[in-house]
Short mmCIF file of C-alpha atoms in Angstrom, two decimals:
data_model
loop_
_atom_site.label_atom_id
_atom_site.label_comp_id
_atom_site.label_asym_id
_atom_site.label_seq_id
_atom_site.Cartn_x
_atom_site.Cartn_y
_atom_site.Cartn_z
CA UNK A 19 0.00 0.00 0.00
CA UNK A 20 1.18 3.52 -0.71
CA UNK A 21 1.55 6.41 1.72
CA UNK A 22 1.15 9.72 1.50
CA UNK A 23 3.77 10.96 3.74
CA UNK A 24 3.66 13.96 6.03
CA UNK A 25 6.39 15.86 7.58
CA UNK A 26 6.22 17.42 11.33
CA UNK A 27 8.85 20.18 12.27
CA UNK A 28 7.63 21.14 15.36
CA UNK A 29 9.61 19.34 17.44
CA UNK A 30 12.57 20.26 15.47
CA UNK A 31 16.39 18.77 15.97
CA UNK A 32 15.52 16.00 18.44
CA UNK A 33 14.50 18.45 21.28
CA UNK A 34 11.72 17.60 23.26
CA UNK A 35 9.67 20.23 24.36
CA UNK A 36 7.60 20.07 26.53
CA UNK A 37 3.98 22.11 25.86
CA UNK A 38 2.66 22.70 29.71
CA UNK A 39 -0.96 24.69 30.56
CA UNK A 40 1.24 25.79 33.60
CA UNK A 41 1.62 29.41 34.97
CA UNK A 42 4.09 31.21 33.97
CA UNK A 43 5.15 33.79 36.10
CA UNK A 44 4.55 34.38 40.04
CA UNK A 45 1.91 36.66 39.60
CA UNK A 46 0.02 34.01 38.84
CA UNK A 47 -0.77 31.37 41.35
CA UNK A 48 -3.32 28.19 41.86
CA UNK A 49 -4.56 27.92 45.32
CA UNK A 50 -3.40 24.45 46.55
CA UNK A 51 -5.00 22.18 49.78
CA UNK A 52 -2.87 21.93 53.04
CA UNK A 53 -0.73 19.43 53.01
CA UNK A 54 1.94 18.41 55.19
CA UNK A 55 5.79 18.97 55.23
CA UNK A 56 6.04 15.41 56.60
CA UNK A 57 4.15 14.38 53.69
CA UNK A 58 6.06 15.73 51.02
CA UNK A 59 8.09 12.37 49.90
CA UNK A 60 8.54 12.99 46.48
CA UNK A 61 5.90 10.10 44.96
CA UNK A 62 3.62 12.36 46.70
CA UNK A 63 4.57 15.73 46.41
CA UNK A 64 4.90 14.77 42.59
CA UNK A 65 0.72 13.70 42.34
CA UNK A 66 0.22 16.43 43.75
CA UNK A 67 1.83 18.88 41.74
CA UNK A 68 0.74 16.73 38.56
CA UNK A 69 -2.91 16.71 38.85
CA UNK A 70 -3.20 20.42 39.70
CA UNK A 71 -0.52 22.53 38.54
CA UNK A 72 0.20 21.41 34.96
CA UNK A 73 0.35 18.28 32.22
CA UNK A 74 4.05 17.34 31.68
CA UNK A 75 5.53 14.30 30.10
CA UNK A 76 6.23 12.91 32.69
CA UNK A 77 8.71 14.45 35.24
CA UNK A 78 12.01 12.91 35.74
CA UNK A 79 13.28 14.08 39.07
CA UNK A 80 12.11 16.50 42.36
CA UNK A 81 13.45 17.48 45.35
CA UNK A 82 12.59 19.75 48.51
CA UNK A 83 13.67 21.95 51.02
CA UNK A 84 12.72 23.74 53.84
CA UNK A 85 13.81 27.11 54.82
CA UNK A 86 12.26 29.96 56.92
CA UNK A 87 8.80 29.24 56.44
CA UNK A 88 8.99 28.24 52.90
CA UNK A 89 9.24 25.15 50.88
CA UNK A 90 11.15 25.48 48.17
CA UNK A 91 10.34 22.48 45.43
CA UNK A 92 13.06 22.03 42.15
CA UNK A 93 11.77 19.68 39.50
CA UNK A 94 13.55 18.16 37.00
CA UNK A 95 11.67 17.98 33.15
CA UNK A 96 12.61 14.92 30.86
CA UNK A 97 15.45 16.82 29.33
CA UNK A 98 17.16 17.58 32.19
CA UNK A 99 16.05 21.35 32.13
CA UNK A 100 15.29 22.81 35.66
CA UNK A 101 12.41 24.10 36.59
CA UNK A 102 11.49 26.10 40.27
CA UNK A 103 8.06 26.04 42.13
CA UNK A 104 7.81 27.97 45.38
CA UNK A 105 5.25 27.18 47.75
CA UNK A 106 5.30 30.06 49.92
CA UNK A 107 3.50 30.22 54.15
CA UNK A 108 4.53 27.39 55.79
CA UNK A 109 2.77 27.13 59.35
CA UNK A 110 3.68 24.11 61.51
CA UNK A 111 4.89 21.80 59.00
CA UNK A 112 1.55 22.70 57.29
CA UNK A 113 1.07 24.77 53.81
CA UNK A 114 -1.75 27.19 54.28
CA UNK A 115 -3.21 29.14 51.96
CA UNK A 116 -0.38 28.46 50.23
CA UNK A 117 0.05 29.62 46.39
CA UNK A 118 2.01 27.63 44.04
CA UNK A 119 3.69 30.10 41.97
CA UNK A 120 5.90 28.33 39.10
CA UNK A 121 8.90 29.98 37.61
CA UNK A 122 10.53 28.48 34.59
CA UNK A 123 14.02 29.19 35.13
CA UNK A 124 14.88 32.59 32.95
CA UNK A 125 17.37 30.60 31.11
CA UNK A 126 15.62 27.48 30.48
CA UNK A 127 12.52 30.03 29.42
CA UNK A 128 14.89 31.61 27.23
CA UNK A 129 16.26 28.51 25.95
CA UNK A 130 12.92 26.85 25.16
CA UNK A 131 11.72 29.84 23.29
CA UNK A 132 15.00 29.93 21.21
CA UNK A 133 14.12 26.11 20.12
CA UNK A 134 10.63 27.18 19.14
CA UNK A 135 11.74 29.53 16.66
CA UNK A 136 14.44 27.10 15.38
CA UNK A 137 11.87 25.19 14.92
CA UNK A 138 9.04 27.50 13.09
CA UNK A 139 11.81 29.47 11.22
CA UNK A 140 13.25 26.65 9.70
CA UNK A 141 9.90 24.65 9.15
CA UNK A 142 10.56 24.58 5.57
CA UNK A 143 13.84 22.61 5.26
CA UNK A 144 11.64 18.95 5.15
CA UNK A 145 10.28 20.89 1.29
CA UNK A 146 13.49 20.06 0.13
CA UNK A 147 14.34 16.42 1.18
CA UNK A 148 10.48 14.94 1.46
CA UNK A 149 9.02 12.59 -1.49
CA UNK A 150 7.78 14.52 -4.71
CA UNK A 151 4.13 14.87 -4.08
CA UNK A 152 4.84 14.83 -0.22
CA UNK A 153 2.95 16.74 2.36
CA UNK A 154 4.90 19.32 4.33
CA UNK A 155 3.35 20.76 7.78
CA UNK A 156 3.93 24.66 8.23
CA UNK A 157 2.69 26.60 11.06
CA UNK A 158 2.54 29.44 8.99
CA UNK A 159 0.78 30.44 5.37
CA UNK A 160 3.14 33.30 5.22
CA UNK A 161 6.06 31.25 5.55
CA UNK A 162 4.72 29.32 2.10
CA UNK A 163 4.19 32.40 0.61
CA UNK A 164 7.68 34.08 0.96
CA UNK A 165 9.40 30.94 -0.39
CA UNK A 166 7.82 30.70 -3.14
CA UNK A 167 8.46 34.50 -3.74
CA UNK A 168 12.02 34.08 -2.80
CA UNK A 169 12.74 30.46 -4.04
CA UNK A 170 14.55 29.95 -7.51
CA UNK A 171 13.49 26.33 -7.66
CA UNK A 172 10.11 24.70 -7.96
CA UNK A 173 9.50 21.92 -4.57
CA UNK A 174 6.82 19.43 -5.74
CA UNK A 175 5.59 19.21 -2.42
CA UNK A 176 1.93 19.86 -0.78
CA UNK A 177 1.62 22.26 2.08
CA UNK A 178 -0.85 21.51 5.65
CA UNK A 179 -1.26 24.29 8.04
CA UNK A 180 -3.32 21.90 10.37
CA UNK A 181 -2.46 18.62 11.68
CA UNK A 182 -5.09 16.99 9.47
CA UNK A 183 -5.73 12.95 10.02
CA UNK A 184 -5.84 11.72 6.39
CA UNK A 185 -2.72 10.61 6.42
CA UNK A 186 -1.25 6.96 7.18
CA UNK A 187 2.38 7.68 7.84
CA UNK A 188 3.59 10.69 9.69
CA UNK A 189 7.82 11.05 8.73
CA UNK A 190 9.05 14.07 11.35
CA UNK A 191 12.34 15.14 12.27
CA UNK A 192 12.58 12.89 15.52
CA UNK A 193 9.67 11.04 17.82
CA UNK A 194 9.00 12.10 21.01
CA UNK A 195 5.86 11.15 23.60
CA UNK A 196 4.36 14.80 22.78
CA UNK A 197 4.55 14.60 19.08
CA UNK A 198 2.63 10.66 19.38
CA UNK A 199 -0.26 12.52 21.86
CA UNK A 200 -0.15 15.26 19.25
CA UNK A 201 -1.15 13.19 16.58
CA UNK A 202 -3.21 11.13 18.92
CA UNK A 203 -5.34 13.75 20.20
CA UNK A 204 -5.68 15.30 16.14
CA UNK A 205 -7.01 11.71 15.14
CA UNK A 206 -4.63 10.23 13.12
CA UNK A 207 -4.55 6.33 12.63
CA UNK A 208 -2.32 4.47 14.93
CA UNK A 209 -0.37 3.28 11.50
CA UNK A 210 1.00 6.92 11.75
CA UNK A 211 3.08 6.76 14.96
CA UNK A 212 5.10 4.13 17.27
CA UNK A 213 3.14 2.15 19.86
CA UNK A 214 3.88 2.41 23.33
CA UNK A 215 6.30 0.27 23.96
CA UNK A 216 8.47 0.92 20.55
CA UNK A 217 8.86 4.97 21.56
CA UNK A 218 9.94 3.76 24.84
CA UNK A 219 12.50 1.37 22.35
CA UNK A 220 13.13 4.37 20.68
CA UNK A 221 14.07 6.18 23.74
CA UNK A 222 16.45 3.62 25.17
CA UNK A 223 18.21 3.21 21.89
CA UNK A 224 18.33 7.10 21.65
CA UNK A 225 20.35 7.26 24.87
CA UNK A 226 24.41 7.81 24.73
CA UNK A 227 24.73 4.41 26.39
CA UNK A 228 23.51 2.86 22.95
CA UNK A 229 26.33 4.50 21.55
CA UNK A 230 28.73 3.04 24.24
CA UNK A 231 27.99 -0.60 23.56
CA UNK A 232 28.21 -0.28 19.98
CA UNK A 233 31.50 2.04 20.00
CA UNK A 234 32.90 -1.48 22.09
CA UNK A 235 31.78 -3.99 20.02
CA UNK A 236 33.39 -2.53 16.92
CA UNK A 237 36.50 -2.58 18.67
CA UNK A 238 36.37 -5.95 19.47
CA UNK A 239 34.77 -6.76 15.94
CA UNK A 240 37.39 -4.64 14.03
CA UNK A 241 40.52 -4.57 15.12
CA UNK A 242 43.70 -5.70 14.49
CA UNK A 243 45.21 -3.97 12.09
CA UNK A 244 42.96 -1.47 11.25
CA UNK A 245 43.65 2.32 13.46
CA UNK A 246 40.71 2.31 15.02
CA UNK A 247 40.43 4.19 18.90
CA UNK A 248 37.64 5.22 21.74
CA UNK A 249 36.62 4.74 24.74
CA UNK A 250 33.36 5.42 26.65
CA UNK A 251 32.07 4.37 29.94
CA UNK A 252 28.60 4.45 31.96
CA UNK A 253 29.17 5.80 35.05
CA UNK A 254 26.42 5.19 37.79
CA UNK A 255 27.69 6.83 40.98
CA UNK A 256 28.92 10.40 42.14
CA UNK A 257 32.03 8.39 43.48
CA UNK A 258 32.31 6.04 39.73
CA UNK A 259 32.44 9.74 38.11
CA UNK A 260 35.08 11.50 40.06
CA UNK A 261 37.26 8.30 39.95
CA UNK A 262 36.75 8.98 36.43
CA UNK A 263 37.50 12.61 36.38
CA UNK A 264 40.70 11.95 38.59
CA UNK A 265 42.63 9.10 36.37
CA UNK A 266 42.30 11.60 33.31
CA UNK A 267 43.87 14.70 32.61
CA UNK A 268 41.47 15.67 30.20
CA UNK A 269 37.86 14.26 29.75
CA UNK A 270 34.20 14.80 28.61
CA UNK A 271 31.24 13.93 30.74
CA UNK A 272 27.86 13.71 29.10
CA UNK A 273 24.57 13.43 29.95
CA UNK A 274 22.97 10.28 28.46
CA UNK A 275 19.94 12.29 26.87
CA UNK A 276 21.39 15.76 25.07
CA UNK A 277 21.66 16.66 22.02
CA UNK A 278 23.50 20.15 20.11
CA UNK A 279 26.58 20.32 22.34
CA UNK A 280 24.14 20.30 25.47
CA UNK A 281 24.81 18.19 28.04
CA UNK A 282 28.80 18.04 28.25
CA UNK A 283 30.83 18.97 30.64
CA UNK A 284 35.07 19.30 29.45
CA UNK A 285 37.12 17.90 32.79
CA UNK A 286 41.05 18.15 33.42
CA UNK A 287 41.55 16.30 36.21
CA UNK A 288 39.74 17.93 39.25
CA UNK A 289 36.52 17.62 40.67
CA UNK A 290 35.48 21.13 42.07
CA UNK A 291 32.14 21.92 43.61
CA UNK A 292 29.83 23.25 40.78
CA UNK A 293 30.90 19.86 38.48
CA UNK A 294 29.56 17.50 41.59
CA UNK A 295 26.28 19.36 41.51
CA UNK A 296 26.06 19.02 37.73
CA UNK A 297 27.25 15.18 38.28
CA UNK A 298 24.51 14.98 40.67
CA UNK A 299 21.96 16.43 39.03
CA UNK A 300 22.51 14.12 36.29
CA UNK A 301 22.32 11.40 38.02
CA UNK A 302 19.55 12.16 39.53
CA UNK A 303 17.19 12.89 36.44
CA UNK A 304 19.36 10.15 34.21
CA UNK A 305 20.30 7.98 36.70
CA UNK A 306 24.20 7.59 34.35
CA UNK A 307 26.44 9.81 33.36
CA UNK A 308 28.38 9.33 30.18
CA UNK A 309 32.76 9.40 30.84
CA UNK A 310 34.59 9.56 27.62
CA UNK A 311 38.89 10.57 27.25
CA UNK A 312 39.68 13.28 25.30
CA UNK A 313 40.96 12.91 21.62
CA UNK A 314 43.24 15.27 19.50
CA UNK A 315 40.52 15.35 16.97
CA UNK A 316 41.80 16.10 13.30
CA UNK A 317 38.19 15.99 11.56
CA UNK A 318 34.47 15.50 12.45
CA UNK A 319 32.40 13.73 10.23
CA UNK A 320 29.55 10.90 10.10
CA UNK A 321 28.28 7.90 8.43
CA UNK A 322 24.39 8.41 7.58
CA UNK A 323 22.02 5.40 7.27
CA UNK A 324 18.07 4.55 6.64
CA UNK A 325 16.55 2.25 8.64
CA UNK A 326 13.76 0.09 6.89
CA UNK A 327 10.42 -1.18 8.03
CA UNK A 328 12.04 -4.70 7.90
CA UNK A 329 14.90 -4.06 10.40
CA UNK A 330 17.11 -3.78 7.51
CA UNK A 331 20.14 -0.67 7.68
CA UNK A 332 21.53 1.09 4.60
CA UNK A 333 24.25 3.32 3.86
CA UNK A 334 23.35 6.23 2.26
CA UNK A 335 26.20 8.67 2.68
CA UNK A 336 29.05 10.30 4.41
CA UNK A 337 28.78 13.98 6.11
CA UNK A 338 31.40 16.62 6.96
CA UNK A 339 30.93 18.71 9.18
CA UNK A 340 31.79 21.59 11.59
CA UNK A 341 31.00 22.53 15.28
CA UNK A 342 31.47 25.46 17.33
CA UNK A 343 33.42 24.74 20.80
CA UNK A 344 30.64 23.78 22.17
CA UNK A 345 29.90 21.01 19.57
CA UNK A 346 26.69 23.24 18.36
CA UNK A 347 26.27 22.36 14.70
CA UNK A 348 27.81 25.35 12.09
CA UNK A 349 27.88 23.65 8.65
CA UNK A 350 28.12 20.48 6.13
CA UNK A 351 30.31 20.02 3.03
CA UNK A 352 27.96 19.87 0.04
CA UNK A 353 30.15 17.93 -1.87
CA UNK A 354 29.55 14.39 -3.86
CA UNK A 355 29.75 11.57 -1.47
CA UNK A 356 33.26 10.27 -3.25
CA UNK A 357 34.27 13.95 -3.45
CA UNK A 358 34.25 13.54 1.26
CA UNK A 359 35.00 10.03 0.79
CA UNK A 360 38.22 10.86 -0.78
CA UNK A 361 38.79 13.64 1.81
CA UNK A 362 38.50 11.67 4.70
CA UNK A 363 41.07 8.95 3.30
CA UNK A 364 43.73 11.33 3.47
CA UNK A 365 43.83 10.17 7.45
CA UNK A 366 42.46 6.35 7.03
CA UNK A 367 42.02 4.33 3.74
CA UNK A 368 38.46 3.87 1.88
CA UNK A 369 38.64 0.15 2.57
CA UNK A 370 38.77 0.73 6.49
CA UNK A 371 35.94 3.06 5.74
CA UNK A 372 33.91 0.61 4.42
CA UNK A 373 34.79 -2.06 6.80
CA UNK A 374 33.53 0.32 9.65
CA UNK A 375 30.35 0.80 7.62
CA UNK A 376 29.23 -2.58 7.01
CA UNK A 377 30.27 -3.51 10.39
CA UNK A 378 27.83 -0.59 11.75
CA UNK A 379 24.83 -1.85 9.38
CA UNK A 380 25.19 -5.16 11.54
CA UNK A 381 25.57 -3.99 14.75
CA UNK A 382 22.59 -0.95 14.26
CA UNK A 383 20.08 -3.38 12.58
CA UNK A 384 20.79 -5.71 15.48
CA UNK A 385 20.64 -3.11 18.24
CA UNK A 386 17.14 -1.20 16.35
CA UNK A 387 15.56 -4.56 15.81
CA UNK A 388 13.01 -2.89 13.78
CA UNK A 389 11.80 -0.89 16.55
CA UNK A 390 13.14 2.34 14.24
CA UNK A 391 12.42 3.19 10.87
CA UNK A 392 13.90 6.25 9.44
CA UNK A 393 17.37 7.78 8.78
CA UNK A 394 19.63 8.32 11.52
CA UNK A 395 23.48 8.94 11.55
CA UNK A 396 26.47 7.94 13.50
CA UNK A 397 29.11 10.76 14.51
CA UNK A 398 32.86 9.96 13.99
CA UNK A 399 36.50 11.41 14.36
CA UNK A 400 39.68 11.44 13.05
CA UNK A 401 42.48 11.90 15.68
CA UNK A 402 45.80 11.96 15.91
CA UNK A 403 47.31 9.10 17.68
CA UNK A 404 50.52 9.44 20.03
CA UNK A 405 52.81 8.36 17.31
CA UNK A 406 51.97 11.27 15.07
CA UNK A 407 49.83 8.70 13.08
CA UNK A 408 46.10 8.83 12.66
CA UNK A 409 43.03 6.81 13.85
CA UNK A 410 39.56 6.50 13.27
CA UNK A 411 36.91 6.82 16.16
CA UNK A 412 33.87 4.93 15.24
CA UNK A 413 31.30 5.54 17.29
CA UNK A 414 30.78 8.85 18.84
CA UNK A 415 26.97 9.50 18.69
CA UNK A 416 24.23 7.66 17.48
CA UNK A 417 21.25 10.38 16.13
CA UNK A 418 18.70 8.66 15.84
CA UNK A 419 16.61 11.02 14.16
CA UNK A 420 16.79 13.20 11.23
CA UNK A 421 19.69 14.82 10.86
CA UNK A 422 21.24 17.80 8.94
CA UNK A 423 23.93 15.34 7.60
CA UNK A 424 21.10 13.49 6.03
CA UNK A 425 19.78 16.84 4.77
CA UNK A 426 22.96 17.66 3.52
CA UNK A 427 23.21 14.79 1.46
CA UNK A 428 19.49 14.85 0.46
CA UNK A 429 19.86 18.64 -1.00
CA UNK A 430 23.08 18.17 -2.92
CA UNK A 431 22.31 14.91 -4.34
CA UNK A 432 18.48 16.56 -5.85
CA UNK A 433 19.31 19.76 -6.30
CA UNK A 434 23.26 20.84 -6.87
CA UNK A 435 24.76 19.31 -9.87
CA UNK A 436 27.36 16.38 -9.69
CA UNK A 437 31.22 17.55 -9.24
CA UNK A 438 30.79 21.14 -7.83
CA UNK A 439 31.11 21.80 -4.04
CA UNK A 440 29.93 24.18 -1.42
CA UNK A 441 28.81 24.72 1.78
CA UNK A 442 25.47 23.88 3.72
CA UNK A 443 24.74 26.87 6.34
CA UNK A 444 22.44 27.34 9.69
CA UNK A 445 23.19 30.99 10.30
CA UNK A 446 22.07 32.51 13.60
CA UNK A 447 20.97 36.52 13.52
CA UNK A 448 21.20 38.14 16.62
CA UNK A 449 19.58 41.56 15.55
CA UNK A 450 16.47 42.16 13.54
CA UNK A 451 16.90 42.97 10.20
CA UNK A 452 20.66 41.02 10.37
CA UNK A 453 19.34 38.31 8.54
CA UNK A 454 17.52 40.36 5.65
CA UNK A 455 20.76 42.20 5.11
CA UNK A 456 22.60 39.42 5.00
CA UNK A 457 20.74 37.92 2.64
CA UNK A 458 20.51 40.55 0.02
CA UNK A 459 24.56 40.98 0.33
CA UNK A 460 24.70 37.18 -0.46
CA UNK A 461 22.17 37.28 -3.36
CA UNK A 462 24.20 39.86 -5.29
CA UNK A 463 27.87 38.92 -4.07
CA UNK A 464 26.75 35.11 -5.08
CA UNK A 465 23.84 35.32 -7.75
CA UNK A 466 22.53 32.08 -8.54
CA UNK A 467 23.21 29.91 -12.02
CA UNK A 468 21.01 27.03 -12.65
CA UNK A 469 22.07 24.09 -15.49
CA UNK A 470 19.48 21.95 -16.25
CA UNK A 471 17.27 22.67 -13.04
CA UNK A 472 20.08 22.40 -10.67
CA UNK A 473 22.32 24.56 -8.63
CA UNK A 474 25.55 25.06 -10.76
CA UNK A 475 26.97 28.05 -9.02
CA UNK A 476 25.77 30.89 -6.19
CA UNK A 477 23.85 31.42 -3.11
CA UNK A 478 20.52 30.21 -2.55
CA UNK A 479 17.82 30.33 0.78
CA UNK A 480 16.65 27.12 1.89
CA UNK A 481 14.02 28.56 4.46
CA UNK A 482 11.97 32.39 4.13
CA UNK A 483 14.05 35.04 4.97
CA UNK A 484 12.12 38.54 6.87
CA UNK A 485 13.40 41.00 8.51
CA UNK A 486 12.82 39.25 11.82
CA UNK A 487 14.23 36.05 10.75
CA UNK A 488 16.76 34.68 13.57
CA UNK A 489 17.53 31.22 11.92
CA UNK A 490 17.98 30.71 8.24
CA UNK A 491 19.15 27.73 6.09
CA UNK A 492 21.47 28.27 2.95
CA UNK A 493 23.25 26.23 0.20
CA UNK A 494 26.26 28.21 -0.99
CA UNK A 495 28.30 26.97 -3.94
#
């Protein structure tokens, strides 16, 4: 049977967040029953706070304290993010008349607002990789209507502004327990979403421990003679993670669910104060904490795959690409695939290459066990090796999701023609009016040449570009 396929960007990049009908601010507050202090285990205190304050999915952590007459409550959403509710008048171990005044953290506000307009700004990037005839979900007609003013090239795609359930596939950037109630609660056909128990597959697989068991079993698979290097470790205790810390002179720690250079902490051998808390904290709401050694990394780049409905995993690609020092994505090589293939074999031959890569369709398709299908990617390195020669590091990350390797790819392979190379660009503007500028200078510094319907030469907008417009994706060849 043939689906039409839809694509969601709302929950853009893998980051879950989290819609709440909570109060935002402390001038707000919900009247709550007496309760008391004694009472305040967390099971409690937690059905409490959930059947009156607000609808999260679910919480991960909480934790109390009691301080002149207050009681000051921390909880802990699925990503990690902190949130603070203050429950204010506390008489004899008692709450009365107490108000429950939530305050999202101003950075973690700030943060989560930031993500939404990733995410609506850049709605239209799933135009240029989705199935011709496709069906592409905007949250905005204007959006549609500035691309298709600004846009040199036609996108056979249809465009939804409402989450309409006539379709029997749904194909979005990453799944998430919101995005399934989403669809859920709009009506769609349980043929358009995981079950139950395969998004709670898909979150166990999604965790950096995933990547830790595969990362060791293609070192013990692929050895030998071929440079291969890494090392990662699950960590389960405050005291298993400063051990850690301590033997290395210079580290990473990472939390198990993260994603965009979030998450990671850079050690050098100490173990001061503020890291414990963050240790703790992680442990806590993840229960692990990720310990890998630091590399003298020469060049990022990634193996992309598509998983099938029959458990099967392809290749489909390399991706280069940069980060900022805080392993935030910058850019991709648009380049053909032998074009980064060849690139990358400056450091380690194509035939190791390939050995890693079939090894990896084995050891995904055997850790996925068809409870993924989609394309996902799998971060790798090559360092330098203490006797000046170089090694590959197969396994850093496992993204499963959508990801803008895959996009990369996608775009150049459609849409550039064969032999040229560029660059792939998410550009953040600070300023209003930064990004409109920008554009313009690009348009007539780079004008665009097309040979037979494909980028040949220039600069060209992947997503609508306004003189508000933060985030913005480009091709530039």
């Amino acid at each position: 049977m043939a689906f039409q396929r839809i694509h969601e960007e709302g929950q853009c990049f893998g980051v879950v967040i989290v819609a709440h009908r909570a109060i935002m601010d402390d001038r707000k507050c919900r009247e709550s029953r007496a309760v008391s202090f004694e009472q305040c285990r967390r099971d409690d205190l937690l059905a409490l706070l959930e059947g009156q304050i607000f609808d999260v999915d679910p919480l991960r952590g909480a934790k109390a304290s009691h301080r002149r007459g207050l009681l000051e409550i921390a909880l802990w959403m699925p990503g990690g993010e902190i949130i603070e509710l203050l429950v204010c008048q506390l008489h004899q171990h008692k709450i009365t008349h107490a108000s429950l005044c939530l305050r999202v953290n101003q950075a973690h506000h700030a943060s989560i607002a930031r993500t939404r307009r990733m995410a609506a700004e850049l709605s239209m990037l799933p135009a240029w990789y989705a199935e011709e005839g496709g069906t592409v979900w905007l949250d905005s007609a204007q959006r549609m209507k500035t691309m298709e003013r600004q846009s040199f090239l036609p996108l056979s795609v249809n465009w939804v502004l409402e989450f309409v359930p006539i379709y029997n596939k749904v194909i979005p950037w990453g799944w998430n327990p919101s995005l399934v109630r989403r669809l859920q609660e709009a009506g769609f056909p349980d043929t358009a979403y995981p079950s139950v128990e395969r998004m709670k597959r898909i979150r166990q697989i999604s965790g950096r421990q995933t990547a830790v068991k595969v990362l060791r079993r293609l070192c013990r698979h692929i050895g030998g003679n071929i440079p291969i290097l890494g090392e990662a470790f699950v960590l389960s205790s405050t005291e298993e993670v400063k051990a850690f810390v301590l033997s290395h002179s210079r580290a990473l720690l990472k939390a198990p669910w993260s994603g965009s250079g979030r998450g990671i902490q850079y050690v050098s051998g100490s173990f001061p104060i503020p890291l414990e808390g963050w240790i703790r904290h992680i442990l806590t709401t993840q229960h692990e904490v990720i310990g890998e050694p630091f590399y003298d990394k020469l060049l990022d780049f990634a193996m992309e795959f598509f998983a099938d409905e029959w458990g099967q995993v392809h290749f489909i690609g390399y991706s280069l690409f940069e980060t900022d020092k805080r392993g935030v994505y910058k850019e991709n090589l648009l380049a053909a695939d032998r074009v980064i293939e060849a690139r990358i074999s400056t450091y380690v031959s194509a035939e190791i290459l390939h050995q890693v890569g079939r090894a990896l369709q084995v050891e995904l398709a055997e850790v996925i066990k068809g409870s993924y299908e989609g394309y996902l990617g799998v971060d790798m390195m090559i360092c330098r090796t203490q006797n000046s020669g170089y090694a590959i590091h197969p396994c850093v990350e496992i993204n499963l999701r959508m990801n803008m390797g895959v996009v990369a790819r996608l775009i150049y392979d459609n849409y550039v023609c064969d032999g040229v190379q560029g660059r792939y660009v998410i550009e953040y503007y600070a300023k209003p009016g930064e990004a409109w500028h920008s554009h313009l200078a690009l348009q007539e510094k780079y004008p665009l040449y097309l040979e037979n319907g494909k980028v040949k030469s220039g600069y060209l907008s992947l997503t609508p570009v306004e003189n508000n417009t933060s985030y913005q994706a480009y091709i530039l060849i």
